[in-house]
PDB file of C-alpha atoms in Angstrom:
ATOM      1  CA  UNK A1437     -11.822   3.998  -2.703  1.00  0.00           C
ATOM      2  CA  UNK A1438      -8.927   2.890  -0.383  1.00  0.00           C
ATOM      3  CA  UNK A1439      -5.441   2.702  -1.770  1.00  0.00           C
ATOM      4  CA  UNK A1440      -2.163   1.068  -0.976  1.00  0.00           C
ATOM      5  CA  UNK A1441       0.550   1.539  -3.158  1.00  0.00           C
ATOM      6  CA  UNK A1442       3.990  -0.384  -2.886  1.00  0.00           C
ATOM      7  CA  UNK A1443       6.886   1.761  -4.704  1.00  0.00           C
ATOM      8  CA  UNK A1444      10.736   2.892  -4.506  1.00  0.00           C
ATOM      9  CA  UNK A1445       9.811   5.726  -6.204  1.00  0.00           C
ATOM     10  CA  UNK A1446       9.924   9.182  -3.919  1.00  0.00           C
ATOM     11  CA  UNK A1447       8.690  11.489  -6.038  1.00  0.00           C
ATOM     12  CA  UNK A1448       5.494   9.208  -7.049  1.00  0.00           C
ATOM     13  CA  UNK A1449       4.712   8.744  -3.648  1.00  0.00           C
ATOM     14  CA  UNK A1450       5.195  12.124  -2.342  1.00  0.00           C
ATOM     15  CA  UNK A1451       2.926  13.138  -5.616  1.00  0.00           C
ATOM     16  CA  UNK A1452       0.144  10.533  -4.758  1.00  0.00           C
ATOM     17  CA  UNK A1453      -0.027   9.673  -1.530  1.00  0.00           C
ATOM     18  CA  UNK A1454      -2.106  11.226   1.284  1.00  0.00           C
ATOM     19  CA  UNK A1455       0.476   9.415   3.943  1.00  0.00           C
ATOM     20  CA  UNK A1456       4.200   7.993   3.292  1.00  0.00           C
ATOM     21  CA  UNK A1457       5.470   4.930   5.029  1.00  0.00           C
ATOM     22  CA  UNK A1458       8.748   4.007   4.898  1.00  0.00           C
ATOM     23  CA  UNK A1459       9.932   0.408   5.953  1.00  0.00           C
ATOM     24  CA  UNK A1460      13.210  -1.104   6.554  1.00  0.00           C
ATOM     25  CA  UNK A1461      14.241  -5.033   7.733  1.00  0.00           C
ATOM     26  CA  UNK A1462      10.421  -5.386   8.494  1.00  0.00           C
ATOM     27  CA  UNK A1463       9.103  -2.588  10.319  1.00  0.00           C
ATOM     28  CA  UNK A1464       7.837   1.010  10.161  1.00  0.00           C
ATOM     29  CA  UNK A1465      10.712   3.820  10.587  1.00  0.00           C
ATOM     30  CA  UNK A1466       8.875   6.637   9.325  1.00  0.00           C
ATOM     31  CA  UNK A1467       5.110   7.400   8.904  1.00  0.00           C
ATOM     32  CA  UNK A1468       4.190  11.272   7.958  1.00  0.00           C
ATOM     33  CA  UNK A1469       2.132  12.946   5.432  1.00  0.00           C
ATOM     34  CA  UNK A1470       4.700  13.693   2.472  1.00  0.00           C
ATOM     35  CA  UNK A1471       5.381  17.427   3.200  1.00  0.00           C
ATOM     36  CA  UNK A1472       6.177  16.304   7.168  1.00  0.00           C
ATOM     37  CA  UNK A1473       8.397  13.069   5.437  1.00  0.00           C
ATOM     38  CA  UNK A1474      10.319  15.141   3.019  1.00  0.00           C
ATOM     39  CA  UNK A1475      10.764  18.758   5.115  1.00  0.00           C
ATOM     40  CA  UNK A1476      11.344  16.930   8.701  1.00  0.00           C
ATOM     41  CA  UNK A1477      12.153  13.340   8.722  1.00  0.00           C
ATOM     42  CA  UNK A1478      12.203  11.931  12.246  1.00  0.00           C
ATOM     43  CA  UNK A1479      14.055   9.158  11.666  1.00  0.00           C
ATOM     44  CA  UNK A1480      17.769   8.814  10.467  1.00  0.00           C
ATOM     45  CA  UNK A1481      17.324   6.492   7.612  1.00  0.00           C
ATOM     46  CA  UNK A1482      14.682   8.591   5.881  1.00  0.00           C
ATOM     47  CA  UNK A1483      16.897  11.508   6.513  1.00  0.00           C
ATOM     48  CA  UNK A1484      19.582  10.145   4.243  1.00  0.00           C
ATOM     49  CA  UNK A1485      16.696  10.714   1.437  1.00  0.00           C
ATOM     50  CA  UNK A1486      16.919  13.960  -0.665  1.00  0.00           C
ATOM     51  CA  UNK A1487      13.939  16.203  -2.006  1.00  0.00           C
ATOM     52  CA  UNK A1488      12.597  13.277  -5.254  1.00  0.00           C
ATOM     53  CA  UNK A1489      13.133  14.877  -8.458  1.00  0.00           C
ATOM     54  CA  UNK A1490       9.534  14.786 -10.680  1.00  0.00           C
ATOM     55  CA  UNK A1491      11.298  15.675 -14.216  1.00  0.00           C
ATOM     56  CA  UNK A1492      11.108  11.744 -13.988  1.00  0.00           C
ATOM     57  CA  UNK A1493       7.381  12.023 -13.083  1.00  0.00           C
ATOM     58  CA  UNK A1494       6.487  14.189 -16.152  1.00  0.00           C
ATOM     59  CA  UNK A1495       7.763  11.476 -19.293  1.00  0.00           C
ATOM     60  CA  UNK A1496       4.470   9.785 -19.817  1.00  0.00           C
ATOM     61  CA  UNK A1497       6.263   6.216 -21.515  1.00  0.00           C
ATOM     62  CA  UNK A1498       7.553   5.885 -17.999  1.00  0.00           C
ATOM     63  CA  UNK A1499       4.278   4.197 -16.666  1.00  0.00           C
ATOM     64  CA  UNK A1500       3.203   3.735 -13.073  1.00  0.00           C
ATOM     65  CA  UNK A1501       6.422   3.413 -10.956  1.00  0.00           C
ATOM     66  CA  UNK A1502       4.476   1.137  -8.412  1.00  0.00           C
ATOM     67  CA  UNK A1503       4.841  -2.531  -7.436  1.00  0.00           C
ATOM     68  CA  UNK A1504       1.678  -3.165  -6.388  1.00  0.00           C
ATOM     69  CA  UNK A1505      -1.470  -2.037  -5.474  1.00  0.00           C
ATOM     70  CA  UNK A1506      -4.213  -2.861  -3.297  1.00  0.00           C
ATOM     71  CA  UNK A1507      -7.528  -1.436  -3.275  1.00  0.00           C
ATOM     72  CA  UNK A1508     -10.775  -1.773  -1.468  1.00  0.00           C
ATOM     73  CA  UNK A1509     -14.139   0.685  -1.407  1.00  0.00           C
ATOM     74  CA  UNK A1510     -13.817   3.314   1.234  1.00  0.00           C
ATOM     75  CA  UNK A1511     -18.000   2.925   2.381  1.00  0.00           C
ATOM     76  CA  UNK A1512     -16.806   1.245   5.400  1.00  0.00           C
ATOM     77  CA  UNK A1513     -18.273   2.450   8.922  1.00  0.00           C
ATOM     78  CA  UNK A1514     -15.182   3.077  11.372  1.00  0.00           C
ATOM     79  CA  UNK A1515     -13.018   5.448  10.919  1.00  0.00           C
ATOM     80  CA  UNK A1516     -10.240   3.338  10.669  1.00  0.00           C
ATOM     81  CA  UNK A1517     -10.869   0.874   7.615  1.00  0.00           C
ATOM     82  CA  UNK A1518      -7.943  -1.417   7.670  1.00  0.00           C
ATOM     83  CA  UNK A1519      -6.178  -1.851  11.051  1.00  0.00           C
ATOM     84  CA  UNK A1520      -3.077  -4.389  11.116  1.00  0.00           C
ATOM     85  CA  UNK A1521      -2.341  -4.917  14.855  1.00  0.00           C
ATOM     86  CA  UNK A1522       1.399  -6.272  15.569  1.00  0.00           C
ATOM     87  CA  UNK A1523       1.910  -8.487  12.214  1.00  0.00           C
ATOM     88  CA  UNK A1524       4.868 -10.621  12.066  1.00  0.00           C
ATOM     89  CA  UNK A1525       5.664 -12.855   9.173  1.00  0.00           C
ATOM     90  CA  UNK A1526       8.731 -14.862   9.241  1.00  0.00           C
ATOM     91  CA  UNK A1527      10.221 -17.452   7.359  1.00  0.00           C
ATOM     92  CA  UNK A1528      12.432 -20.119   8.473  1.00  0.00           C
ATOM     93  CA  UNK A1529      13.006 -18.392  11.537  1.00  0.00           C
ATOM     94  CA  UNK A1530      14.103 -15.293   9.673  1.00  0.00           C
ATOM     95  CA  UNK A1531      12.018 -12.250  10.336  1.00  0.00           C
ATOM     96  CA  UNK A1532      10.070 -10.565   6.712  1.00  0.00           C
ATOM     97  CA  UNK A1533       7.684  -8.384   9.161  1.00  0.00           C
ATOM     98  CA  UNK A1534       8.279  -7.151  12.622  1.00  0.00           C
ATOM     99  CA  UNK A1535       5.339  -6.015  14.442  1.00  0.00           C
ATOM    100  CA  UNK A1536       3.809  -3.806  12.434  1.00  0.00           C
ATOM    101  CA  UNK A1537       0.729  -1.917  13.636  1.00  0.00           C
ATOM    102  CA  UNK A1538      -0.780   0.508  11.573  1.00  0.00           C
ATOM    103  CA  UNK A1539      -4.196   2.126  10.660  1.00  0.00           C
ATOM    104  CA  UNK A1540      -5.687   2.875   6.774  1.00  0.00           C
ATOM    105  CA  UNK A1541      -8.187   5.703   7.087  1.00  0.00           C
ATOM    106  CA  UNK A1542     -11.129   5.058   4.957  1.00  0.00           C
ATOM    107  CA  UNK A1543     -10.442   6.926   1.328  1.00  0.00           C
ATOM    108  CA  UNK A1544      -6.835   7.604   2.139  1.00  0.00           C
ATOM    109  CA  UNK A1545      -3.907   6.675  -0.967  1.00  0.00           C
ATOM    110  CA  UNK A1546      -1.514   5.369   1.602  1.00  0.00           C
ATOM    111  CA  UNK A1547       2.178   4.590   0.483  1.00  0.00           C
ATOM    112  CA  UNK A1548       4.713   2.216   1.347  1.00  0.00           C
ATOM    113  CA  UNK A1549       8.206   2.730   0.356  1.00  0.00           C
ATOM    114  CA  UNK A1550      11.576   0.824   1.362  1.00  0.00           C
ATOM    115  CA  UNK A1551      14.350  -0.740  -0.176  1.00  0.00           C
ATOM    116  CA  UNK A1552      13.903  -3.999  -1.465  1.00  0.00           C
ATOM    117  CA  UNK A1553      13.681  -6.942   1.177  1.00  0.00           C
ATOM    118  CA  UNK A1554      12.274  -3.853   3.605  1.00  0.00           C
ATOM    119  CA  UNK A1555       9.066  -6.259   3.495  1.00  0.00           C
ATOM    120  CA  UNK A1556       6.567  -3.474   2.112  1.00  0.00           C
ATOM    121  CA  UNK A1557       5.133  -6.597  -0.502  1.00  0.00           C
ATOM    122  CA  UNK A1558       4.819  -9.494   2.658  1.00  0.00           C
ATOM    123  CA  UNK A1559       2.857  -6.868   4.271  1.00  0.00           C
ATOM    124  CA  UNK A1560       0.566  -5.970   1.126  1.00  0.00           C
ATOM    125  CA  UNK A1561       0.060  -9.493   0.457  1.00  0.00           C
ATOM    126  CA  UNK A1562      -0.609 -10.501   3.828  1.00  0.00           C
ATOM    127  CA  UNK A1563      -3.361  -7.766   3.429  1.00  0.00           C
ATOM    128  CA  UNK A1564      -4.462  -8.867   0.928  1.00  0.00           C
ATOM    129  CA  UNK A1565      -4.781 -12.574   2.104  1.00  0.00           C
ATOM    130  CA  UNK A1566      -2.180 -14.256  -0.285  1.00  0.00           C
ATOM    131  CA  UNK A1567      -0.018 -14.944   2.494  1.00  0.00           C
ATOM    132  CA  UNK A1568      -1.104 -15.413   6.631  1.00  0.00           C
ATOM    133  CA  UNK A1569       1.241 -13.840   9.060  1.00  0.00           C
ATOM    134  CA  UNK A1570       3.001 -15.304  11.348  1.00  0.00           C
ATOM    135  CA  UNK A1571       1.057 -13.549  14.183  1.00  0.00           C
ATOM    136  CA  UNK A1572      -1.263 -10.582  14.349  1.00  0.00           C
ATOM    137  CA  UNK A1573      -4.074  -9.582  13.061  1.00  0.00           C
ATOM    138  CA  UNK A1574      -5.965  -8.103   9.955  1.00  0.00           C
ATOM    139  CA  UNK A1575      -9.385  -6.016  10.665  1.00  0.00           C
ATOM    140  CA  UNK A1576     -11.496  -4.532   8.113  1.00  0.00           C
ATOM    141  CA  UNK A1577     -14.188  -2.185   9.712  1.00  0.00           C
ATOM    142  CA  UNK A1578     -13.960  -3.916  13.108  1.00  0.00           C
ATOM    143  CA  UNK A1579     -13.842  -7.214  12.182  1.00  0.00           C
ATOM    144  CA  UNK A1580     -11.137  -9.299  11.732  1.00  0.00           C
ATOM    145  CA  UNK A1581     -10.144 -10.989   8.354  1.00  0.00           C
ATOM    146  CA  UNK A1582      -6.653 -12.745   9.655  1.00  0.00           C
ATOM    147  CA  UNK A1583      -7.663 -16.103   8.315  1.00  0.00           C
ATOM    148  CA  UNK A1584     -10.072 -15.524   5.321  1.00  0.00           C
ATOM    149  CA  UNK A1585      -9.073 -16.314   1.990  1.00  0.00           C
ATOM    150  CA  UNK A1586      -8.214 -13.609  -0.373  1.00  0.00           C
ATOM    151  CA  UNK A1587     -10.985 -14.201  -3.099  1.00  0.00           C
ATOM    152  CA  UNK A1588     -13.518 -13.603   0.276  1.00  0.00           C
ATOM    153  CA  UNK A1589     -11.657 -10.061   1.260  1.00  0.00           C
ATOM    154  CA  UNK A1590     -13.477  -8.241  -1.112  1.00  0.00           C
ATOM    155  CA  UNK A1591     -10.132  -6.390  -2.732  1.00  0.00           C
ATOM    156  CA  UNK A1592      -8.816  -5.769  -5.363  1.00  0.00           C
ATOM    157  CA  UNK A1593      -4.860  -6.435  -6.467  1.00  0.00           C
ATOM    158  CA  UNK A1594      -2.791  -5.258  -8.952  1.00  0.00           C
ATOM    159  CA  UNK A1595       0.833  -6.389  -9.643  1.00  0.00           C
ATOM    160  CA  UNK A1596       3.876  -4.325 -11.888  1.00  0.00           C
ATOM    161  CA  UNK A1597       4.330  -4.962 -15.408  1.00  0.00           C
ATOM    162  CA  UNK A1598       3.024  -7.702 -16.559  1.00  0.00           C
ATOM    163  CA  UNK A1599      -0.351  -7.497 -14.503  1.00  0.00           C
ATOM    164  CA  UNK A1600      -1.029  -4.054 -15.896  1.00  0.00           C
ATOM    165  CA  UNK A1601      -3.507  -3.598 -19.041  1.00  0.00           C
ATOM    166  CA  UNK A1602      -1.377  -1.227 -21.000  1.00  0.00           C
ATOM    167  CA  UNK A1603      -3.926   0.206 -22.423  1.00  0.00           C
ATOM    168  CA  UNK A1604      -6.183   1.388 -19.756  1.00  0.00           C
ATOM    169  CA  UNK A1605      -5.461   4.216 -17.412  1.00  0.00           C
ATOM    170  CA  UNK A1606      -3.903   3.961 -13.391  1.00  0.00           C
ATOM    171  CA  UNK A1607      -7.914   4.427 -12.877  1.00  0.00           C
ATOM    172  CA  UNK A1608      -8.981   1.658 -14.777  1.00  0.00           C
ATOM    173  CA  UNK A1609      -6.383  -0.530 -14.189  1.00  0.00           C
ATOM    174  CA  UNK A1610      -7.328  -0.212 -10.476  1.00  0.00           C
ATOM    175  CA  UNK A1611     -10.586  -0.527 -11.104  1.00  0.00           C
ATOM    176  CA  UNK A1612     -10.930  -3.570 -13.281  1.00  0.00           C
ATOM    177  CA  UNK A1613     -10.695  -6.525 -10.559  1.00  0.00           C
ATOM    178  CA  UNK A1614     -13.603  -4.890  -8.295  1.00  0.00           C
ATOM    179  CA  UNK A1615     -15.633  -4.622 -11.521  1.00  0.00           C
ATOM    180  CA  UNK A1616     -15.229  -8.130 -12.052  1.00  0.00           C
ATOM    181  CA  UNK A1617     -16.125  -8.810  -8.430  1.00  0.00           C
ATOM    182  CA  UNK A1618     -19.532  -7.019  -9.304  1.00  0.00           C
ATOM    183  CA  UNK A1619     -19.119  -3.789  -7.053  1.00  0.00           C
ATOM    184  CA  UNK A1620     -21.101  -0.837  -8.210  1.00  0.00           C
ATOM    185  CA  UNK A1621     -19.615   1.931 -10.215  1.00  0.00           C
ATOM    186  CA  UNK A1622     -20.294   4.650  -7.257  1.00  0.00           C
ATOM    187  CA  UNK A1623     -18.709   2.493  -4.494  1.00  0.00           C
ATOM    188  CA  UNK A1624     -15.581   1.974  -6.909  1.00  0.00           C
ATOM    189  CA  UNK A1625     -15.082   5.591  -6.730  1.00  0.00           C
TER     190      UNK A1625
END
């Protein structure tokens, strides 16, 4: 399974996530693996960030500190799974997304983090087909899936709050819409 989280929260991203992206006014000022994001930021903005405290982690009635997240099964062929190649998204003239480029790795928990209006969502949902960018373009194994609808993308979405099954686990909760899309058990994992 391929992962892509959208969160403010530092310290469950650098706990999670196999690589941290952090966005700002639409595009990508920092990508690392969390020990390289947190012990040598290249970029000014991410260097204003201190060490995330996890006593915040550890208090279980906290629930998931995540936005959103987008999953897909990681049996794909190429090495890169997900490629977005320069996607813009603006509206009314007003920039959301700024060329971003970037590749998913197939079975990688990939983070994005920002402040709000930093346009981590536009980009998740223009993964995941809700909205079409501007310009650019969406691949998935090699082929590109720009224009198809979102129920044809084969991935599963799941929102904060309200979206979330209190009862079931991060797991299941993550799990649930590619059950319901018929996907085996073993290429859920």
């Amino acid at each position: 399974m391929t992962m892509i989280c959208v969160t403010h929260e530092m310290g469950f991203a650098r706990t999670v996530a196999d690589t941290m992206v952090f966005m700002d006014h639409g595009q990508i000022v920092e990508l690392a693996s969390p020990e390289a994001f947190f012990s040598n930021p290249q970029n000014e903005r991410t260097k204003l960030f201190p060490e995330p405290s996890f006593s915040a982690l550890r208090r279980s009635n906290q629930g998931i500190p995540a936005i959103a997240f987008l999953c897909f099964p990681a049996t794909m062929g190429h090495s890169h799974l997900l490629s977005a190649q320069e996607i813009s998204k603006a509206y009314a003239g007003v920039p959301a997304l700024d060329c971003i480029s970037i590749d998913i790795h197939s079975g990688e928990f990939f983070t994005l983090l920002g402040p709000s209006g930093s346009g981590k969502t536009t980009f998740l949902m223009c993964l995941a087909g809700f909205i079409e960018p501007t310009n650019g373009r969406i691949l998935v194994d090699g082929v590109d899936i720009t224009s198809k609808a979102a129920e044809d993308r084969r991935f599963g979405m799941v929102f904060q709050g309200y979206a979330l099954f209190p009862h079931m686990t991060v797991r299941q909760n993550v799990d649930f819409p590619l059950k319901v899309l018929g996907m085996k058990a073993v290429d859920r994992k």
